[in-house]
Tab-separated table of C-alpha atoms and ligand atoms in Angstrom:
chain	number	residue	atom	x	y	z
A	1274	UNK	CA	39.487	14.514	160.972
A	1275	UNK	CA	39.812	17.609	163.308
A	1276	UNK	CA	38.230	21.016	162.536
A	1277	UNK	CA	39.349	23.288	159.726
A	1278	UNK	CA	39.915	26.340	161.650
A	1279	UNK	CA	38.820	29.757	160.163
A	1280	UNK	CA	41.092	32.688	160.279
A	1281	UNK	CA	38.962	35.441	160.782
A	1282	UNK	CA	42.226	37.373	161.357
A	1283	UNK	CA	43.743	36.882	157.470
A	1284	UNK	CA	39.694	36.931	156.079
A	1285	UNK	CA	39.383	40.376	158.329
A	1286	UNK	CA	43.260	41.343	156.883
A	1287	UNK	CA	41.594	40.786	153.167
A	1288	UNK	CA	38.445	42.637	153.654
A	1289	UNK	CA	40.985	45.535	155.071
A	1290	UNK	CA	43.077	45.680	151.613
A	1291	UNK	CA	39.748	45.803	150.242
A	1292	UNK	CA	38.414	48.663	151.623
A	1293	UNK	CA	41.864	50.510	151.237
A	1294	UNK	CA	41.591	49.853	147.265
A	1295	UNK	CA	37.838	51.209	147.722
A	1296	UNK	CA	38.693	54.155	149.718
A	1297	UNK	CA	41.499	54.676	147.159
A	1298	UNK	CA	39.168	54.831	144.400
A	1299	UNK	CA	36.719	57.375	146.048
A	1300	UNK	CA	39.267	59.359	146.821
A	1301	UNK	CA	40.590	59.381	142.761
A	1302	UNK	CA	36.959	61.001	142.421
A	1303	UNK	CA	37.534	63.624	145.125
A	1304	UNK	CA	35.545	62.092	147.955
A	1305	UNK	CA	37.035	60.834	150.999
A	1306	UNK	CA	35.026	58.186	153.194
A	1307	UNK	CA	34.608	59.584	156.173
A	1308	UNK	CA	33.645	57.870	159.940
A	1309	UNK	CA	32.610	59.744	163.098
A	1310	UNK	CA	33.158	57.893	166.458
A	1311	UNK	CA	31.421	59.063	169.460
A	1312	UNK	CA	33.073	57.991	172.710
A	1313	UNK	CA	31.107	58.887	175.833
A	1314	UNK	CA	32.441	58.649	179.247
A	1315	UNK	CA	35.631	56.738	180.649
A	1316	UNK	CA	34.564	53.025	179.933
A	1317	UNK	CA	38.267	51.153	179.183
A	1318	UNK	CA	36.983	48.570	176.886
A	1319	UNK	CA	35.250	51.101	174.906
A	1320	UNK	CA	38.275	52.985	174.254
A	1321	UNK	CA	40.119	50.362	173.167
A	1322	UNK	CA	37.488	49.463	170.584
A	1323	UNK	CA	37.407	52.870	169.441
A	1324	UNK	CA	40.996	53.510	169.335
A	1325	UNK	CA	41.127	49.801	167.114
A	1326	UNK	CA	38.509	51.737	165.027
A	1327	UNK	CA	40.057	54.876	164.681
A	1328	UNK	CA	43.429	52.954	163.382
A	1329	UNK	CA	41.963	50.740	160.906
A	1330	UNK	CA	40.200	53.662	159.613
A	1331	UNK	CA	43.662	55.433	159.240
A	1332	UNK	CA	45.462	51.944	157.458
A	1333	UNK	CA	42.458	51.512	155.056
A	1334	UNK	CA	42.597	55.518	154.106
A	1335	UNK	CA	38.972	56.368	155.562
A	1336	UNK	CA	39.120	60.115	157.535
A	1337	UNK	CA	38.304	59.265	160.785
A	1338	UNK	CA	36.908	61.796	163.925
A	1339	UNK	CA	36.676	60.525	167.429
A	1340	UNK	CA	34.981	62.951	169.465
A	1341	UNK	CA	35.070	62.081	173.172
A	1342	UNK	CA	32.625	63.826	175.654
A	1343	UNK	CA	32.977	63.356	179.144
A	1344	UNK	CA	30.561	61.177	181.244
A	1345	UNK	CA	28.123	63.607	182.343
A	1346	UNK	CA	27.321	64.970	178.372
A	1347	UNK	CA	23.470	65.704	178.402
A	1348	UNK	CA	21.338	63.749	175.687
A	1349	UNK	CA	20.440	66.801	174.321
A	1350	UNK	CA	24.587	67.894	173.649
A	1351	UNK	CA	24.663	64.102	172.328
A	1352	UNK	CA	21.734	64.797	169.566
A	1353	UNK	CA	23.134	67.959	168.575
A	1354	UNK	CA	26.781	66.360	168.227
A	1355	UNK	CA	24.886	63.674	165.931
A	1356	UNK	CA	22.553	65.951	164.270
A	1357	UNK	CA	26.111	67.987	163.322
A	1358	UNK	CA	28.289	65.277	161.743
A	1359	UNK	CA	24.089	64.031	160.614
A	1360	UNK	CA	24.722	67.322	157.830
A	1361	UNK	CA	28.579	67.350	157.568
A	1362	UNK	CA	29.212	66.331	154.269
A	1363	UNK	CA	32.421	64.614	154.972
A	1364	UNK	CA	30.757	62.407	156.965
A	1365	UNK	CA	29.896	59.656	155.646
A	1366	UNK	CA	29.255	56.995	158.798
A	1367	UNK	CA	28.188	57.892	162.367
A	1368	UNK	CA	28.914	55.496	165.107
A	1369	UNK	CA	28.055	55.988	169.011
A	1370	UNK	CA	30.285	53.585	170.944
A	1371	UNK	CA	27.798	50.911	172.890
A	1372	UNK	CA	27.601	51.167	176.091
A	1373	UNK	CA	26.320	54.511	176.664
A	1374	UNK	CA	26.395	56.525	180.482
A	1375	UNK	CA	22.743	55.047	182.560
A	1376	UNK	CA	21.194	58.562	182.112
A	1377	UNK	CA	21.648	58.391	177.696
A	1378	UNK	CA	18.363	56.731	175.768
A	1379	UNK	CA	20.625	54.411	173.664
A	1380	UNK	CA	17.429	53.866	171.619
A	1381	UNK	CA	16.835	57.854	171.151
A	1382	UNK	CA	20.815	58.544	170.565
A	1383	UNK	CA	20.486	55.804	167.741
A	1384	UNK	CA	17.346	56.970	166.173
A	1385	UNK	CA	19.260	60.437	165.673
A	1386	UNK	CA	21.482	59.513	163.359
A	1387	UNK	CA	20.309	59.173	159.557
A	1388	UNK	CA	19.927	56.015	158.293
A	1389	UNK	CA	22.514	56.544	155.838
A	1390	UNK	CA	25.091	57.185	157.617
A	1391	UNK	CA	24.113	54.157	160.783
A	1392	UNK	CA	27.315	52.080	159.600
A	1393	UNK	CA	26.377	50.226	163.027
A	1394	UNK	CA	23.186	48.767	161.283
A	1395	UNK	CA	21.440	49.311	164.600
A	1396	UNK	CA	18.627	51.892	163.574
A	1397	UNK	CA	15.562	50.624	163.317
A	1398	UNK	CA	15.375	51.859	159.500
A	1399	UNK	CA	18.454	49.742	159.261
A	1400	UNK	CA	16.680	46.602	160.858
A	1401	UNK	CA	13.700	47.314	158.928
A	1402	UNK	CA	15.724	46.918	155.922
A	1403	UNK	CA	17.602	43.806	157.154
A	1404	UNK	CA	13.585	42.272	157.843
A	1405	UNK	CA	12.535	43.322	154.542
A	1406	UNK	CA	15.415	41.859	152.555
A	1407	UNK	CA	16.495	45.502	150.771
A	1408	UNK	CA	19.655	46.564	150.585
A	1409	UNK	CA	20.984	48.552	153.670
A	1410	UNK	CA	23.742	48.831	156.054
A	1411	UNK	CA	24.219	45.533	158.630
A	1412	UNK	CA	25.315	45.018	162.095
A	1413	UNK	CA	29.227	44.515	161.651
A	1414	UNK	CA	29.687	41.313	163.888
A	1415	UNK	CA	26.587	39.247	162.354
A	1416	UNK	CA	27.886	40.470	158.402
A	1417	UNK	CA	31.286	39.336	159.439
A	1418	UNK	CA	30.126	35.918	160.631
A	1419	UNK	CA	28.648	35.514	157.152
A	1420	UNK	CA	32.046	36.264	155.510
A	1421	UNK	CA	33.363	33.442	157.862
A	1422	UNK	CA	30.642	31.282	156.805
A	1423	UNK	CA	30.886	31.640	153.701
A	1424	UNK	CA	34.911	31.249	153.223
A	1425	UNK	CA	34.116	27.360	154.050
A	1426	UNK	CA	32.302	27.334	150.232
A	1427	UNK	CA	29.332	25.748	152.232
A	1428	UNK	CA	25.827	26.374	150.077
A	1429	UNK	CA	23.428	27.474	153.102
A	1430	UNK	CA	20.121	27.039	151.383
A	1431	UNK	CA	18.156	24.203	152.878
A	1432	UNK	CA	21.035	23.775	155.610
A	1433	UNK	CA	19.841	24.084	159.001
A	1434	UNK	CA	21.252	27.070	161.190
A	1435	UNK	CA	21.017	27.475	165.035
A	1436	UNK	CA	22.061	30.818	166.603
A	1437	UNK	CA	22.621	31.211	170.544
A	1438	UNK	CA	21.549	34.536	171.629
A	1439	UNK	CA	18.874	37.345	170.287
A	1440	UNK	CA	20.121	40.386	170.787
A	1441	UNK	CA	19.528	43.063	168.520
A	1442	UNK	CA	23.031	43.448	167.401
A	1443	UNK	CA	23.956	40.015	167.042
A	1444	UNK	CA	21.388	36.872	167.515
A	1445	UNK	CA	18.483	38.433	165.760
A	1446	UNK	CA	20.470	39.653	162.537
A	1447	UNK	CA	22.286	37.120	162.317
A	1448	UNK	CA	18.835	34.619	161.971
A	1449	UNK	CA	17.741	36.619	159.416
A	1450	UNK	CA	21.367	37.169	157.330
A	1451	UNK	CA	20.735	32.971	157.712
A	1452	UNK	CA	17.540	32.910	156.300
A	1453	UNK	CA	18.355	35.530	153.662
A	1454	UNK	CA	20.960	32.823	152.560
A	1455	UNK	CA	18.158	30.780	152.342
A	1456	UNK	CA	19.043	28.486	155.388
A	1457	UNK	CA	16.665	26.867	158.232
A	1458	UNK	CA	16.818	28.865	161.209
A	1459	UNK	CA	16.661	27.923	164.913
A	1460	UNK	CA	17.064	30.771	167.570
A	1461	UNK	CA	17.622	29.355	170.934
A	1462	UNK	CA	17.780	31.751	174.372
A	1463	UNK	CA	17.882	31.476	177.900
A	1464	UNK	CA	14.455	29.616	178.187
A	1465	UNK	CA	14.883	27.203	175.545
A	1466	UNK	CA	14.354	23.603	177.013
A	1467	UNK	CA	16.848	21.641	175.922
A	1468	UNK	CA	19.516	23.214	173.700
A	1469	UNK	CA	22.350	20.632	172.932
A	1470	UNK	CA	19.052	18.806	171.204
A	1471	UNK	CA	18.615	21.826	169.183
A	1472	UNK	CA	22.516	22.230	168.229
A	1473	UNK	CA	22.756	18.664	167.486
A	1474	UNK	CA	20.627	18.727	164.312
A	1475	UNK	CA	22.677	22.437	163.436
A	1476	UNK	CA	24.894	22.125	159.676
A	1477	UNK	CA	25.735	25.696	161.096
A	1478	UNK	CA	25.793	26.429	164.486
A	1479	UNK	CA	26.611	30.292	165.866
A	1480	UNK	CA	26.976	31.065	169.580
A	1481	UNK	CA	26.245	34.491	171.049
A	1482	UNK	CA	25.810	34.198	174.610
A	1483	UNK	CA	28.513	35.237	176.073
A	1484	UNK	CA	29.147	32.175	178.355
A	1485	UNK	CA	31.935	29.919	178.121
A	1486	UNK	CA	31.191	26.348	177.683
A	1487	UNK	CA	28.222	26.951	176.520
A	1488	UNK	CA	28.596	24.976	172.892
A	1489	UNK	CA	30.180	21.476	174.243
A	1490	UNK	CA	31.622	18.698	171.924
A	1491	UNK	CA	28.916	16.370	172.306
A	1492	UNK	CA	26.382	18.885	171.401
A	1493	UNK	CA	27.887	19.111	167.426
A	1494	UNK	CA	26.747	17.210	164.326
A	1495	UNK	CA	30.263	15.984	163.420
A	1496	UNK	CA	31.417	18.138	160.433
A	1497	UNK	CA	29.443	21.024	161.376
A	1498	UNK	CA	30.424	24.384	160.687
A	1499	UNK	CA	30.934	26.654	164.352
A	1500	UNK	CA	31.049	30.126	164.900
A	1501	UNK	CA	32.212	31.607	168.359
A	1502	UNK	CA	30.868	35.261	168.979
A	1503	UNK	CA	31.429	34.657	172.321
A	1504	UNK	CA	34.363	36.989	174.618
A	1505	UNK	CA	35.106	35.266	177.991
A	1506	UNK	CA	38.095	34.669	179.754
A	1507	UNK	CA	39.248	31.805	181.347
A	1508	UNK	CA	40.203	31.153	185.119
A	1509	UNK	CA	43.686	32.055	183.670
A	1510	UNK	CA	42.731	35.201	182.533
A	1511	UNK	CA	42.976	33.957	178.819
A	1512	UNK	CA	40.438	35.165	176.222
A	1513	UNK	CA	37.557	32.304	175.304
A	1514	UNK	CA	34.365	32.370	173.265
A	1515	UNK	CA	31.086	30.290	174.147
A	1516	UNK	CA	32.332	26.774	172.550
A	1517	UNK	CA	34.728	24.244	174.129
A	1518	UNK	CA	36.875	24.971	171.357
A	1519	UNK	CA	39.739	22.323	172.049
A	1520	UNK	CA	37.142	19.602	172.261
A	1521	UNK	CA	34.851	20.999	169.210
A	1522	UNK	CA	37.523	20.957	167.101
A	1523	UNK	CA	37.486	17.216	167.301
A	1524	UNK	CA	34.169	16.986	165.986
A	1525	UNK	CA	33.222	20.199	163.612
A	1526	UNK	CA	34.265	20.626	160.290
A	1527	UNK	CA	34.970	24.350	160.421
A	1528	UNK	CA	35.267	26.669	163.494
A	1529	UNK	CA	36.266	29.660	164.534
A	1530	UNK	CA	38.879	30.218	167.049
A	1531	UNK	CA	38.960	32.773	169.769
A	1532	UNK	CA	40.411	35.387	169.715
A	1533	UNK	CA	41.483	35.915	166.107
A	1534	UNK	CA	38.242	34.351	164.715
A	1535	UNK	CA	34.982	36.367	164.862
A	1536	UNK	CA	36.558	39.543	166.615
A	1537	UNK	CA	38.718	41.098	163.998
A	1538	UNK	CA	35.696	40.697	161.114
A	1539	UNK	CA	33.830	43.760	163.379
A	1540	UNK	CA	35.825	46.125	162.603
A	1541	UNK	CA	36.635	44.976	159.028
A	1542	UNK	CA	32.796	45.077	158.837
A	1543	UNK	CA	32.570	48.593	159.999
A	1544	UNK	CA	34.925	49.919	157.307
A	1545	UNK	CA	33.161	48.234	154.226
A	1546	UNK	CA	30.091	49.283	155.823
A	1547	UNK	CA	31.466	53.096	156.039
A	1548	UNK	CA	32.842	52.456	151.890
A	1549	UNK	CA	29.087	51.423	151.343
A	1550	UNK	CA	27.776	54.642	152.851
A	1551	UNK	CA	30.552	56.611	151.089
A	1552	UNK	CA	29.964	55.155	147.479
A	1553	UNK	CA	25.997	55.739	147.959
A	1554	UNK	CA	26.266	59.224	148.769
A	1555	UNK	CA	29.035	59.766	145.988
A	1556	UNK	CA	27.403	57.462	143.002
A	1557	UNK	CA	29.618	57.297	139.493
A	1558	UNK	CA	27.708	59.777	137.514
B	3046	GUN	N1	30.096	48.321	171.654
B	3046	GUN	C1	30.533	47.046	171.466
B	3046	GUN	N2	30.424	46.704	170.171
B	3046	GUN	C2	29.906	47.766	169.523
B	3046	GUN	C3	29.578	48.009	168.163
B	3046	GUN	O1	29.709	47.165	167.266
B	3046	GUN	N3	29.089	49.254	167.880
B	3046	GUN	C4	28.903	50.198	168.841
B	3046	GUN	N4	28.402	51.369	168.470
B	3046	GUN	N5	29.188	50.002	170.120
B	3046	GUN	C5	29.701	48.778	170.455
């Protein structure tokens, strides 16, 4: 039987309405969620993303300021922006579009901004949280892959999970979001030794390399749940993610199509994680 596919898109579309009713209801208190977007320097993709962010912030009713600074902004003008919408009130969730100009620390410029307000998840307070199991804010694309996960109705615990990639913003949180869900967890890299023998004994399998083909067919457990992180194109110039997708759908159970699978649950992400930071610094009395 082939593939169930997951719609990230209509999942993403729900999570949307969701934070719209939330916003709503902060706002029938008198507090409106608020994001700050940082955009430095001319990179196109990066102000596509924003611009993406700045308009779902506007459809779910979350206040919304991009601030764009032009290339050559000094780190020290970048802390002081942060430190600002750091004790603006009406801010409720700081991001700093990724990737930053050479000469900008991205480590220092995401240290700056309280913890409270890191709706990115990337701080280390944030990852520190994430380790520890307390509640916190969490990376946008690995929280969204759990919503995809978990719209199969698949119980994790016990289940084995294999994640492709460990970068800080994806592979690593999304092995421990796994193992917080009480699942078996296999991180595999660019000096593993032998990866399709690792994916082929994967109930959940999530690629985050950013290389297509990476995932193939006959590396899947037949009925195994995939996730596809992954943003390549194609010698055609069409959009693909890390898994053969036309021939894993053959074999998985569930799996995620690119685009419209993983991609639209990162923004969705950022908004509830802005309506988190919003309702935690305006608590019901
Ligand atoms: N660049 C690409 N993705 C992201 C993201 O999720 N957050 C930030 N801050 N920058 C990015």
């Amino acid at each position: 039987m082939p593939a169930k596919i997951i719609d990230g898109a209509a999942i993403a579309s729900g999570l949307r309405a969701e934070a719209a009713r939330r916003a709503a209801a902060l706002a029938a208190r008198g507090v409106q969620p608020g994001l700050a977007v940082i955009l430095v320097g001319d990179d196109p993709a990066s102000a596509v993303y924003v611009r993406n962010k700045v308009r779902a912030c506007q459809e779910a009713g979350i206040h919304s300021v991009l601030e764009r600074h032009d290339a050559a902004l000094t780190q020290e003008a970048l802390l002081a922006r942060i430190d600002a919408f750091n004790a603006d009130a009406a801010i409720h969730g700081i991001l700093v579009q990724m990737p930053l100009p050479k000469h900008l620390d991205p480590q220092r410029v995401i240290q700056a901004i309280a913890s409270a307000k890191d709706v990115d998840g990337f701080s280390i307070a944030s990852a520190g949280e994430l380790m520890t199991g307390l509640p916190g804010l969490r990376p946008a694309t690995p929280a969204g892959c759990m919503k995809l996960i978990e719209s199969t109705g698949a119980d994790l615990r016990g289940k084995h999970a294999v994640v492709l990639g460990r970068s800080n913003t994806v592979g690593k949180p999304m092995a421990l979001l796994l193992l917080q869900a009480h699942a078996t967890v296999t991180i595999c890299h660019s000096a593993t030794k032998d990866l399709a023998a690792h994916v082929r004994r994967a109930d959940i399998v999530v690629a985050a390399v950013g290389r297509r083909n990476m995932v193939t067919a006959d590396m899947l457990q037949p009925g195994a749940i995939v996730i596809d992180v992954g943003i390549n194109r194609k010698d055609d110039g069409k959009l693909c993610g890390d898994v053969d997708f036309d021939a894993a759908k053959a074999v998985a159970g569930w799996i995620t199509p690119v685009p419209g699978g993983v991609g639209p649950m990162t923004i969705a992400m950022l908004l509830m994680n802005t309506l988190q930071a919003a309702e935690a610094a305006a608590p019901i009395p």
